[in-house]
PDB file of C-alpha atoms in Angstrom:
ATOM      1  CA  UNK A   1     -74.471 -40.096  11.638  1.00  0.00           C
ATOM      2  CA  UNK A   2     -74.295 -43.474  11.005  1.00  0.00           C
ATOM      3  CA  UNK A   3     -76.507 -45.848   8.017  1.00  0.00           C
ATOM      4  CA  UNK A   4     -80.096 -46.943   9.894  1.00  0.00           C
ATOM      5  CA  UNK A   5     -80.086 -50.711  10.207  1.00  0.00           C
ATOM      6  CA  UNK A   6     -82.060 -52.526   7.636  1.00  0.00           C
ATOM      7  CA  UNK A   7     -85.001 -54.300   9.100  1.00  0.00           C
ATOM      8  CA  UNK A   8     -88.027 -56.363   7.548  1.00  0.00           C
ATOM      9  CA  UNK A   9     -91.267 -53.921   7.756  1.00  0.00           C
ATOM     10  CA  UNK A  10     -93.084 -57.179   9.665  1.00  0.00           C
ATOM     11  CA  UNK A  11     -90.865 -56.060  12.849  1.00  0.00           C
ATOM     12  CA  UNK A  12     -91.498 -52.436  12.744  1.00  0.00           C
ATOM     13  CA  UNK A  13     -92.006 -50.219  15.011  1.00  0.00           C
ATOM     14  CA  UNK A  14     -95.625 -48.026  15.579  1.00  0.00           C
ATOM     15  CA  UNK A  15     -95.526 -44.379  14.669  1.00  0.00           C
ATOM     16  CA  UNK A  16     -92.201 -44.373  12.798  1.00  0.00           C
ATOM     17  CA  UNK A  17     -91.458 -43.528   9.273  1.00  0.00           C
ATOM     18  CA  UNK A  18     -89.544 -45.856   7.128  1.00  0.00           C
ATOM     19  CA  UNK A  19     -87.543 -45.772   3.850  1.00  0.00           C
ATOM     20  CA  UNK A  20     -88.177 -48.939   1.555  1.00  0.00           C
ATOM     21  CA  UNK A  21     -85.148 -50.449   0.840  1.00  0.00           C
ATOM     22  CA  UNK A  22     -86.479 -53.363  -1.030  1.00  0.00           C
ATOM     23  CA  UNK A  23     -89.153 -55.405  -2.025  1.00  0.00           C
ATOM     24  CA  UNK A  24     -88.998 -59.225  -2.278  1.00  0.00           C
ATOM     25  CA  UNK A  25     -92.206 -59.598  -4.370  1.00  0.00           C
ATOM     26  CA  UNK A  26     -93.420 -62.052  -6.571  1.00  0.00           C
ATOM     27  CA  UNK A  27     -93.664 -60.780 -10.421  1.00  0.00           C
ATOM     28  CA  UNK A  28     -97.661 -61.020  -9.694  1.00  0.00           C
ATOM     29  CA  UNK A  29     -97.194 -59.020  -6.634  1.00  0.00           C
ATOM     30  CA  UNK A  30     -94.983 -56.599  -7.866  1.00  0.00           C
ATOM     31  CA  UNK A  31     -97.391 -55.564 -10.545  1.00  0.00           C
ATOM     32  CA  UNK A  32     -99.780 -54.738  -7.995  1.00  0.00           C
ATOM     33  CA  UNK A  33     -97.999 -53.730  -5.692  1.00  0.00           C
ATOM     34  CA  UNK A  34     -95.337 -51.035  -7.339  1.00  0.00           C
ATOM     35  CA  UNK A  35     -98.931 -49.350  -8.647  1.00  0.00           C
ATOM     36  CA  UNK A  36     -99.654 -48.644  -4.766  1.00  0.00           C
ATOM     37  CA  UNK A  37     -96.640 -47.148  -3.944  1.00  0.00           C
ATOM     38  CA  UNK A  38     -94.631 -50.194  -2.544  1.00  0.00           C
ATOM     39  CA  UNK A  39     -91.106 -49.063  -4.289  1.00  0.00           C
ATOM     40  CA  UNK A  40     -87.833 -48.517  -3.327  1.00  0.00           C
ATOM     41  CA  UNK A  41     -86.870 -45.195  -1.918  1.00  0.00           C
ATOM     42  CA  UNK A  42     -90.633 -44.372  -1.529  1.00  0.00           C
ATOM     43  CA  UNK A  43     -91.106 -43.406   2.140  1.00  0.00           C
ATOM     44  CA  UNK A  44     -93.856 -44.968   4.259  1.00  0.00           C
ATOM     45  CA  UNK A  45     -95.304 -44.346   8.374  1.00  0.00           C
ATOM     46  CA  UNK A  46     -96.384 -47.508  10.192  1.00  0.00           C
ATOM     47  CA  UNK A  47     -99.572 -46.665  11.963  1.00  0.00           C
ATOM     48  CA  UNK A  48    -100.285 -49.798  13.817  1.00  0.00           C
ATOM     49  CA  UNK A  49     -98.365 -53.140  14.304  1.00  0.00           C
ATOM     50  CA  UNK A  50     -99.682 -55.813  16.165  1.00  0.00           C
ATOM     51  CA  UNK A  51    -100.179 -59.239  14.102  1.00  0.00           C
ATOM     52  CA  UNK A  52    -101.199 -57.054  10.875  1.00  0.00           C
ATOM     53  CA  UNK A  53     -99.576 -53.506   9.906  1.00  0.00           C
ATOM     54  CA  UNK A  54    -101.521 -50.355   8.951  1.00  0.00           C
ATOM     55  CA  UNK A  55     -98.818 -48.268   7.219  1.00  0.00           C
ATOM     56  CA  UNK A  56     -99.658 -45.408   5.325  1.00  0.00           C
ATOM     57  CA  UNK A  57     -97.882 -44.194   1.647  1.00  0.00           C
ATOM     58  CA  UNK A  58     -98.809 -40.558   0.755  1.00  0.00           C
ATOM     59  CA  UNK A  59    -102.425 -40.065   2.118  1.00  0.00           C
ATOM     60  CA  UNK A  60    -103.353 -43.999   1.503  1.00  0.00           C
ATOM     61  CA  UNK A  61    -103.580 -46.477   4.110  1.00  0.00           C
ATOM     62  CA  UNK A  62    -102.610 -49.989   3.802  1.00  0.00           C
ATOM     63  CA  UNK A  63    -103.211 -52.710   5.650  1.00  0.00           C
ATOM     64  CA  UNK A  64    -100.736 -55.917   5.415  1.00  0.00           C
ATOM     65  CA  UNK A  65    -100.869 -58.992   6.921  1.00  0.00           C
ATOM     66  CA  UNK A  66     -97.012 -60.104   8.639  1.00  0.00           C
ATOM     67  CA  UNK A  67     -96.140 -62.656   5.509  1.00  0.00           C
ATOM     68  CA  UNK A  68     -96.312 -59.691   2.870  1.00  0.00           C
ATOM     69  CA  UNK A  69     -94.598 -56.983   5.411  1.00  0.00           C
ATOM     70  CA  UNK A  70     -92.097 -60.125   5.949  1.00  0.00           C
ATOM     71  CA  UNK A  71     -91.127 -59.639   1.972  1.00  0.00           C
ATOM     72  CA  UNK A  72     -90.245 -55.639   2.606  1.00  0.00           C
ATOM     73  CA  UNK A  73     -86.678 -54.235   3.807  1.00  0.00           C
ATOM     74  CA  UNK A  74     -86.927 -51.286   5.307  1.00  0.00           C
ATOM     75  CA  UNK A  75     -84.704 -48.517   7.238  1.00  0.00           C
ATOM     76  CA  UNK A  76     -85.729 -45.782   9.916  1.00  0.00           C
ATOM     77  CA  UNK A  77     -86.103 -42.354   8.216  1.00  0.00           C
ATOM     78  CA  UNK A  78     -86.962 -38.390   9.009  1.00  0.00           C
ATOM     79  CA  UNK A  79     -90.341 -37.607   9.030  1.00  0.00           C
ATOM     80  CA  UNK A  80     -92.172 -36.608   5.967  1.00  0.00           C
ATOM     81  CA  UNK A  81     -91.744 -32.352   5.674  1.00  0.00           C
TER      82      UNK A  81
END
């Protein structure tokens, strides 16, 4: 089975689970940010993406406007077990 494509989380699709790859934050951001759950490796499910994203990390929803999704890499991945 071949390596998922790398994608930016801003052009992700609904109701798929994603692997972050990595995270182009600024050191302000990251501080914030890696305290939420926005790591690499960590697994995340976009919930709805149309202009903003609702993704969800563990049992936390996030919402994220398309500039800060635009700093995130992310690949397709199995769903949580």
């Amino acid at each position: 089975m071949a390596n998922p494509k790398p994608i930016k989380l801003s052009t992700a699709e609904s109701g798929v689970y994603y692997r972050i790859m990595k995270c182009n934050f600024s050191k302000e951001e990251k501080s914030r940010l890696t305290e939420l759950g926005f790591f690499s490796g960590n697994k995340l499910f976009v919930c709805f993406s149309k202009g903003f994203l609702v993704i969800k990390i563990s049992s936390c929803r996030f919402f994220l406007s398309a500039f800060l999704a635009d700093k995130i890499t992310v690949s397709e991945a199995k769903a949580f077990l």
